[in-house]
Amino acid sequence: VKKDIYHANPSTNFSSFSAWINKRFKHDLMKGQLHVIDYILNNDKYPCQVLLTMGQDDLLTNLPGQRNLFKHMKWSGMANYFASKKVILKDPQGYVIGNAQHYDRLTGVVINKAGHMGSYDQPFAFYDAL
């Protein structure tokens, strides 16, 4: 796999965290993309679905903060999204893995026991939620 990654040195050790990568992306951290989500949801010319995934235990972009961010969206369907019923998500064995809320083209999914790197913390739950 390493040789298939563009410009990867075969002797490079890959891990779940890389200070080298983090340093090179620091200029891109914590930049809000709400305007992009608004544009996608308001653009009827190219309608597409938007899926926002959130980890229940995320300390960096916590759940109350993310939900508060939704209140600042400039999408005409936001009130209907908030009024929509939350659905409990279960894995194939019947265990509760989170909840989802959906209206029109926006779906918000919260995965239980997942942090900032939710798909790393709960990969099967994220897969099942999709």
mmCIF file with all atom_site columns, C-alpha atoms in Angstrom:
data_model
loop_
_atom_site.group_PDB
_atom_site.id
_atom_site.type_symbol
_atom_site.label_atom_id
_atom_site.label_alt_id
_atom_site.label_comp_id
_atom_site.label_asym_id
_atom_site.label_entity_id
_atom_site.label_seq_id
_atom_site.pdbx_PDB_ins_code
_atom_site.Cartn_x
_atom_site.Cartn_y
_atom_site.Cartn_z
_atom_site.occupancy
_atom_site.B_iso_or_equiv
_atom_site.pdbx_formal_charge
_atom_site.auth_seq_id
_atom_site.auth_comp_id
_atom_site.auth_asym_id
_atom_site.auth_atom_id
_atom_site.pdbx_PDB_model_num
ATOM 1   C CA . VAL A 1 1   ? 0.000   0.000  0.000   1.00 0.00 ? 1   VAL A CA 1
ATOM 2   C CA . LYS A 1 2   ? 2.796   2.432  0.856   1.00 0.00 ? 2   LYS A CA 1
ATOM 3   C CA . LYS A 1 3   ? 4.177   2.419  -2.692  1.00 0.00 ? 3   LYS A CA 1
ATOM 4   C CA . ASP A 1 4   ? 0.700   3.236  -4.043  1.00 0.00 ? 4   ASP A CA 1
ATOM 5   C CA . ILE A 1 5   ? 0.500   6.423  -1.990  1.00 0.00 ? 5   ILE A CA 1
ATOM 6   C CA . TYR A 1 6   ? 1.686   9.421  -3.980  1.00 0.00 ? 6   TYR A CA 1
ATOM 7   C CA . HIS A 1 7   ? 5.244   10.422 -3.014  1.00 0.00 ? 7   HIS A CA 1
ATOM 8   C CA . ALA A 1 8   ? 5.305   8.069  -0.036  1.00 0.00 ? 8   ALA A CA 1
ATOM 9   C CA . ASN A 1 9   ? 8.710   6.881  1.050   1.00 0.00 ? 9   ASN A CA 1
ATOM 10  C CA . PRO A 1 10  ? 8.536   3.073  1.540   1.00 0.00 ? 10  PRO A CA 1
ATOM 11  C CA . SER A 1 11  ? 10.423  3.420  4.822   1.00 0.00 ? 11  SER A CA 1
ATOM 12  C CA . THR A 1 12  ? 7.848   5.825  6.257   1.00 0.00 ? 12  THR A CA 1
ATOM 13  C CA . ASN A 1 13  ? 6.021   4.579  9.333   1.00 0.00 ? 13  ASN A CA 1
ATOM 14  C CA . PHE A 1 14  ? 2.324   5.342  9.163   1.00 0.00 ? 14  PHE A CA 1
ATOM 15  C CA . SER A 1 15  ? 0.227   5.700  12.304  1.00 0.00 ? 15  SER A CA 1
ATOM 16  C CA . SER A 1 16  ? -3.089  7.164  13.431  1.00 0.00 ? 16  SER A CA 1
ATOM 17  C CA . PHE A 1 17  ? -1.336  10.488 14.188  1.00 0.00 ? 17  PHE A CA 1
ATOM 18  C CA . SER A 1 18  ? 1.565   12.139 12.401  1.00 0.00 ? 18  SER A CA 1
ATOM 19  C CA . ALA A 1 19  ? 3.182   15.312 13.746  1.00 0.00 ? 19  ALA A CA 1
ATOM 20  C CA . TRP A 1 20  ? 4.746   15.818 10.301  1.00 0.00 ? 20  TRP A CA 1
ATOM 21  C CA . ILE A 1 21  ? 1.330   15.772 8.571   1.00 0.00 ? 21  ILE A CA 1
ATOM 22  C CA . ASN A 1 22  ? -0.284  17.831 11.332  1.00 0.00 ? 22  ASN A CA 1
ATOM 23  C CA . LYS A 1 23  ? 2.381   20.535 10.964  1.00 0.00 ? 23  LYS A CA 1
ATOM 24  C CA . ARG A 1 24  ? 1.833   20.785 7.217   1.00 0.00 ? 24  ARG A CA 1
ATOM 25  C CA . PHE A 1 25  ? -1.941  21.089 7.554   1.00 0.00 ? 25  PHE A CA 1
ATOM 26  C CA . LYS A 1 26  ? -1.980  23.566 10.474  1.00 0.00 ? 26  LYS A CA 1
ATOM 27  C CA . HIS A 1 27  ? -2.933  26.416 8.127   1.00 0.00 ? 27  HIS A CA 1
ATOM 28  C CA . ASP A 1 28  ? -6.073  24.468 7.199   1.00 0.00 ? 28  ASP A CA 1
ATOM 29  C CA . LEU A 1 29  ? -7.261  23.534 10.687  1.00 0.00 ? 29  LEU A CA 1
ATOM 30  C CA . MET A 1 30  ? -10.487 24.847 12.172  1.00 0.00 ? 30  MET A CA 1
ATOM 31  C CA . LYS A 1 31  ? -11.663 26.729 9.122   1.00 0.00 ? 31  LYS A CA 1
ATOM 32  C CA . GLY A 1 32  ? -15.412 26.753 8.991   1.00 0.00 ? 32  GLY A CA 1
ATOM 33  C CA . GLN A 1 33  ? -17.048 25.321 5.898   1.00 0.00 ? 33  GLN A CA 1
ATOM 34  C CA . LEU A 1 34  ? -20.623 26.218 6.748   1.00 0.00 ? 34  LEU A CA 1
ATOM 35  C CA . HIS A 1 35  ? -20.861 28.446 3.678   1.00 0.00 ? 35  HIS A CA 1
ATOM 36  C CA . VAL A 1 36  ? -20.032 25.440 1.484   1.00 0.00 ? 36  VAL A CA 1
ATOM 37  C CA . ILE A 1 37  ? -22.758 23.317 3.089   1.00 0.00 ? 37  ILE A CA 1
ATOM 38  C CA . ASP A 1 38  ? -25.231 26.195 2.692   1.00 0.00 ? 38  ASP A CA 1
ATOM 39  C CA . TYR A 1 39  ? -24.293 26.511 -0.977  1.00 0.00 ? 39  TYR A CA 1
ATOM 40  C CA . ILE A 1 40  ? -24.756 22.786 -1.617  1.00 0.00 ? 40  ILE A CA 1
ATOM 41  C CA . LEU A 1 41  ? -28.128 22.627 0.134   1.00 0.00 ? 41  LEU A CA 1
ATOM 42  C CA . ASN A 1 42  ? -29.436 25.783 -1.539  1.00 0.00 ? 42  ASN A CA 1
ATOM 43  C CA . ASN A 1 43  ? -28.258 24.798 -5.016  1.00 0.00 ? 43  ASN A CA 1
ATOM 44  C CA . ASP A 1 44  ? -31.158 23.101 -6.789  1.00 0.00 ? 44  ASP A CA 1
ATOM 45  C CA . LYS A 1 45  ? -29.288 22.980 -10.078 1.00 0.00 ? 45  LYS A CA 1
ATOM 46  C CA . TYR A 1 46  ? -27.038 20.159 -8.791  1.00 0.00 ? 46  TYR A CA 1
ATOM 47  C CA . PRO A 1 47  ? -29.002 18.538 -5.966  1.00 0.00 ? 47  PRO A CA 1
ATOM 48  C CA . CYS A 1 48  ? -26.969 16.208 -3.824  1.00 0.00 ? 48  CYS A CA 1
ATOM 49  C CA . GLN A 1 49  ? -27.240 14.706 -0.373  1.00 0.00 ? 49  GLN A CA 1
ATOM 50  C CA . VAL A 1 50  ? -25.217 16.072 2.564   1.00 0.00 ? 50  VAL A CA 1
ATOM 51  C CA . LEU A 1 51  ? -24.238 13.744 5.403   1.00 0.00 ? 51  LEU A CA 1
ATOM 52  C CA . LEU A 1 52  ? -22.765 15.267 8.557   1.00 0.00 ? 52  LEU A CA 1
ATOM 53  C CA . THR A 1 53  ? -21.348 12.731 11.001  1.00 0.00 ? 53  THR A CA 1
ATOM 54  C CA . MET A 1 54  ? -20.681 13.575 14.614  1.00 0.00 ? 54  MET A CA 1
ATOM 55  C CA . GLY A 1 55  ? -19.074 11.626 17.435  1.00 0.00 ? 55  GLY A CA 1
ATOM 56  C CA . GLN A 1 56  ? -21.047 11.709 20.673  1.00 0.00 ? 56  GLN A CA 1
ATOM 57  C CA . ASP A 1 57  ? -17.837 12.091 22.716  1.00 0.00 ? 57  ASP A CA 1
ATOM 58  C CA . ASP A 1 58  ? -15.987 14.511 20.428  1.00 0.00 ? 58  ASP A CA 1
ATOM 59  C CA . LEU A 1 59  ? -14.136 17.021 22.603  1.00 0.00 ? 59  LEU A CA 1
ATOM 60  C CA . LEU A 1 60  ? -12.718 19.144 19.779  1.00 0.00 ? 60  LEU A CA 1
ATOM 61  C CA . THR A 1 61  ? -15.893 19.774 17.798  1.00 0.00 ? 61  THR A CA 1
ATOM 62  C CA . ASN A 1 62  ? -18.383 18.786 20.460  1.00 0.00 ? 62  ASN A CA 1
ATOM 63  C CA . LEU A 1 63  ? -21.953 17.816 19.754  1.00 0.00 ? 63  LEU A CA 1
ATOM 64  C CA . PRO A 1 64  ? -23.642 20.880 21.343  1.00 0.00 ? 64  PRO A CA 1
ATOM 65  C CA . GLY A 1 65  ? -21.286 23.140 19.377  1.00 0.00 ? 65  GLY A CA 1
ATOM 66  C CA . GLN A 1 66  ? -22.026 21.364 16.120  1.00 0.00 ? 66  GLN A CA 1
ATOM 67  C CA . ARG A 1 67  ? -25.768 21.521 16.722  1.00 0.00 ? 67  ARG A CA 1
ATOM 68  C CA . ASN A 1 68  ? -25.455 25.211 17.523  1.00 0.00 ? 68  ASN A CA 1
ATOM 69  C CA . LEU A 1 69  ? -23.618 25.651 14.222  1.00 0.00 ? 69  LEU A CA 1
ATOM 70  C CA . PHE A 1 70  ? -26.641 24.191 12.420  1.00 0.00 ? 70  PHE A CA 1
ATOM 71  C CA . LYS A 1 71  ? -28.710 27.097 13.768  1.00 0.00 ? 71  LYS A CA 1
ATOM 72  C CA . HIS A 1 72  ? -26.529 29.488 11.745  1.00 0.00 ? 72  HIS A CA 1
ATOM 73  C CA . MET A 1 73  ? -27.090 27.725 8.461   1.00 0.00 ? 73  MET A CA 1
ATOM 74  C CA . LYS A 1 74  ? -28.803 29.760 5.762   1.00 0.00 ? 74  LYS A CA 1
ATOM 75  C CA . TRP A 1 75  ? -30.791 26.921 4.266   1.00 0.00 ? 75  TRP A CA 1
ATOM 76  C CA . SER A 1 76  ? -34.536 27.265 3.849   1.00 0.00 ? 76  SER A CA 1
ATOM 77  C CA . GLY A 1 77  ? -35.123 23.691 5.095   1.00 0.00 ? 77  GLY A CA 1
ATOM 78  C CA . MET A 1 78  ? -33.351 24.138 8.431   1.00 0.00 ? 78  MET A CA 1
ATOM 79  C CA . ALA A 1 79  ? -36.541 24.616 10.491  1.00 0.00 ? 79  ALA A CA 1
ATOM 80  C CA . ASN A 1 80  ? -37.981 21.436 8.980   1.00 0.00 ? 80  ASN A CA 1
ATOM 81  C CA . TYR A 1 81  ? -34.722 19.598 9.690   1.00 0.00 ? 81  TYR A CA 1
ATOM 82  C CA . PHE A 1 82  ? -34.901 20.566 13.368  1.00 0.00 ? 82  PHE A CA 1
ATOM 83  C CA . ALA A 1 83  ? -38.578 19.563 13.478  1.00 0.00 ? 83  ALA A CA 1
ATOM 84  C CA . SER A 1 84  ? -37.887 16.160 11.934  1.00 0.00 ? 84  SER A CA 1
ATOM 85  C CA . LYS A 1 85  ? -37.945 13.105 14.142  1.00 0.00 ? 85  LYS A CA 1
ATOM 86  C CA . LYS A 1 86  ? -34.690 11.539 15.297  1.00 0.00 ? 86  LYS A CA 1
ATOM 87  C CA . VAL A 1 87  ? -34.316 7.897  14.386  1.00 0.00 ? 87  VAL A CA 1
ATOM 88  C CA . ILE A 1 88  ? -32.419 5.452  16.591  1.00 0.00 ? 88  ILE A CA 1
ATOM 89  C CA . LEU A 1 89  ? -29.677 3.660  14.652  1.00 0.00 ? 89  LEU A CA 1
ATOM 90  C CA . LYS A 1 90  ? -28.925 0.014  15.405  1.00 0.00 ? 90  LYS A CA 1
ATOM 91  C CA . ASP A 1 91  ? -26.269 -2.329 14.106  1.00 0.00 ? 91  ASP A CA 1
ATOM 92  C CA . PRO A 1 92  ? -27.201 -5.691 12.530  1.00 0.00 ? 92  PRO A CA 1
ATOM 93  C CA . GLN A 1 93  ? -27.143 -7.326 15.988  1.00 0.00 ? 93  GLN A CA 1
ATOM 94  C CA . GLY A 1 94  ? -29.659 -4.792 17.319  1.00 0.00 ? 94  GLY A CA 1
ATOM 95  C CA . TYR A 1 95  ? -27.301 -2.703 19.479  1.00 0.00 ? 95  TYR A CA 1
ATOM 96  C CA . VAL A 1 96  ? -27.965 1.039  19.535  1.00 0.00 ? 96  VAL A CA 1
ATOM 97  C CA . ILE A 1 97  ? -25.073 2.786  17.778  1.00 0.00 ? 97  ILE A CA 1
ATOM 98  C CA . GLY A 1 98  ? -26.444 6.325  17.571  1.00 0.00 ? 98  GLY A CA 1
ATOM 99  C CA . ASN A 1 99  ? -29.193 8.412  16.041  1.00 0.00 ? 99  ASN A CA 1
ATOM 100 C CA . ALA A 1 100 ? -29.938 10.222 12.826  1.00 0.00 ? 100 ALA A CA 1
ATOM 101 C CA . GLN A 1 101 ? -32.028 13.173 11.806  1.00 0.00 ? 101 GLN A CA 1
ATOM 102 C CA . HIS A 1 102 ? -33.010 13.819 8.195   1.00 0.00 ? 102 HIS A CA 1
ATOM 103 C CA . TYR A 1 103 ? -34.912 16.309 6.097   1.00 0.00 ? 103 TYR A CA 1
ATOM 104 C CA . ASP A 1 104 ? -34.750 16.748 2.342   1.00 0.00 ? 104 ASP A CA 1
ATOM 105 C CA . ARG A 1 105 ? -31.040 16.553 1.415   1.00 0.00 ? 105 ARG A CA 1
ATOM 106 C CA . LEU A 1 106 ? -29.483 16.953 4.883   1.00 0.00 ? 106 LEU A CA 1
ATOM 107 C CA . THR A 1 107 ? -28.789 14.054 7.230   1.00 0.00 ? 107 THR A CA 1
ATOM 108 C CA . GLY A 1 108 ? -27.050 14.412 10.579  1.00 0.00 ? 108 GLY A CA 1
ATOM 109 C CA . VAL A 1 109 ? -25.738 11.253 12.228  1.00 0.00 ? 109 VAL A CA 1
ATOM 110 C CA . VAL A 1 110 ? -24.479 10.986 15.811  1.00 0.00 ? 110 VAL A CA 1
ATOM 111 C CA . ILE A 1 111 ? -22.446 7.891  16.629  1.00 0.00 ? 111 ILE A CA 1
ATOM 112 C CA . ASN A 1 112 ? -22.319 6.767  20.259  1.00 0.00 ? 112 ASN A CA 1
ATOM 113 C CA . LYS A 1 113 ? -18.957 6.301  22.007  1.00 0.00 ? 113 LYS A CA 1
ATOM 114 C CA . ALA A 1 114 ? -17.120 8.045  19.157  1.00 0.00 ? 114 ALA A CA 1
ATOM 115 C CA . GLY A 1 115 ? -14.740 10.949 19.560  1.00 0.00 ? 115 GLY A CA 1
ATOM 116 C CA . HIS A 1 116 ? -13.221 13.417 17.121  1.00 0.00 ? 116 HIS A CA 1
ATOM 117 C CA . MET A 1 117 ? -11.936 10.619 14.918  1.00 0.00 ? 117 MET A CA 1
ATOM 118 C CA . GLY A 1 118 ? -15.265 8.836  15.019  1.00 0.00 ? 118 GLY A CA 1
ATOM 119 C CA . SER A 1 119 ? -14.663 6.499  12.127  1.00 0.00 ? 119 SER A CA 1
ATOM 120 C CA . TYR A 1 120 ? -11.438 5.436  13.871  1.00 0.00 ? 120 TYR A CA 1
ATOM 121 C CA . ASP A 1 121 ? -13.126 5.007  17.273  1.00 0.00 ? 121 ASP A CA 1
ATOM 122 C CA . GLN A 1 122 ? -16.232 3.200  16.006  1.00 0.00 ? 122 GLN A CA 1
ATOM 123 C CA . PRO A 1 123 ? -15.523 2.038  12.427  1.00 0.00 ? 123 PRO A CA 1
ATOM 124 C CA . PHE A 1 124 ? -18.263 -0.594 12.311  1.00 0.00 ? 124 PHE A CA 1
ATOM 125 C CA . ALA A 1 125 ? -20.864 1.781  13.727  1.00 0.00 ? 125 ALA A CA 1
ATOM 126 C CA . PHE A 1 126 ? -19.981 4.397  11.106  1.00 0.00 ? 126 PHE A CA 1
ATOM 127 C CA . TYR A 1 127 ? -20.142 1.772  8.385   1.00 0.00 ? 127 TYR A CA 1
ATOM 128 C CA . ASP A 1 128 ? -23.509 0.508  9.632   1.00 0.00 ? 128 ASP A CA 1
ATOM 129 C CA . ALA A 1 129 ? -24.851 4.070  9.847   1.00 0.00 ? 129 ALA A CA 1
ATOM 130 C CA . LEU A 1 130 ? -24.037 4.675  6.198   1.00 0.00 ? 130 LEU A CA 1
#
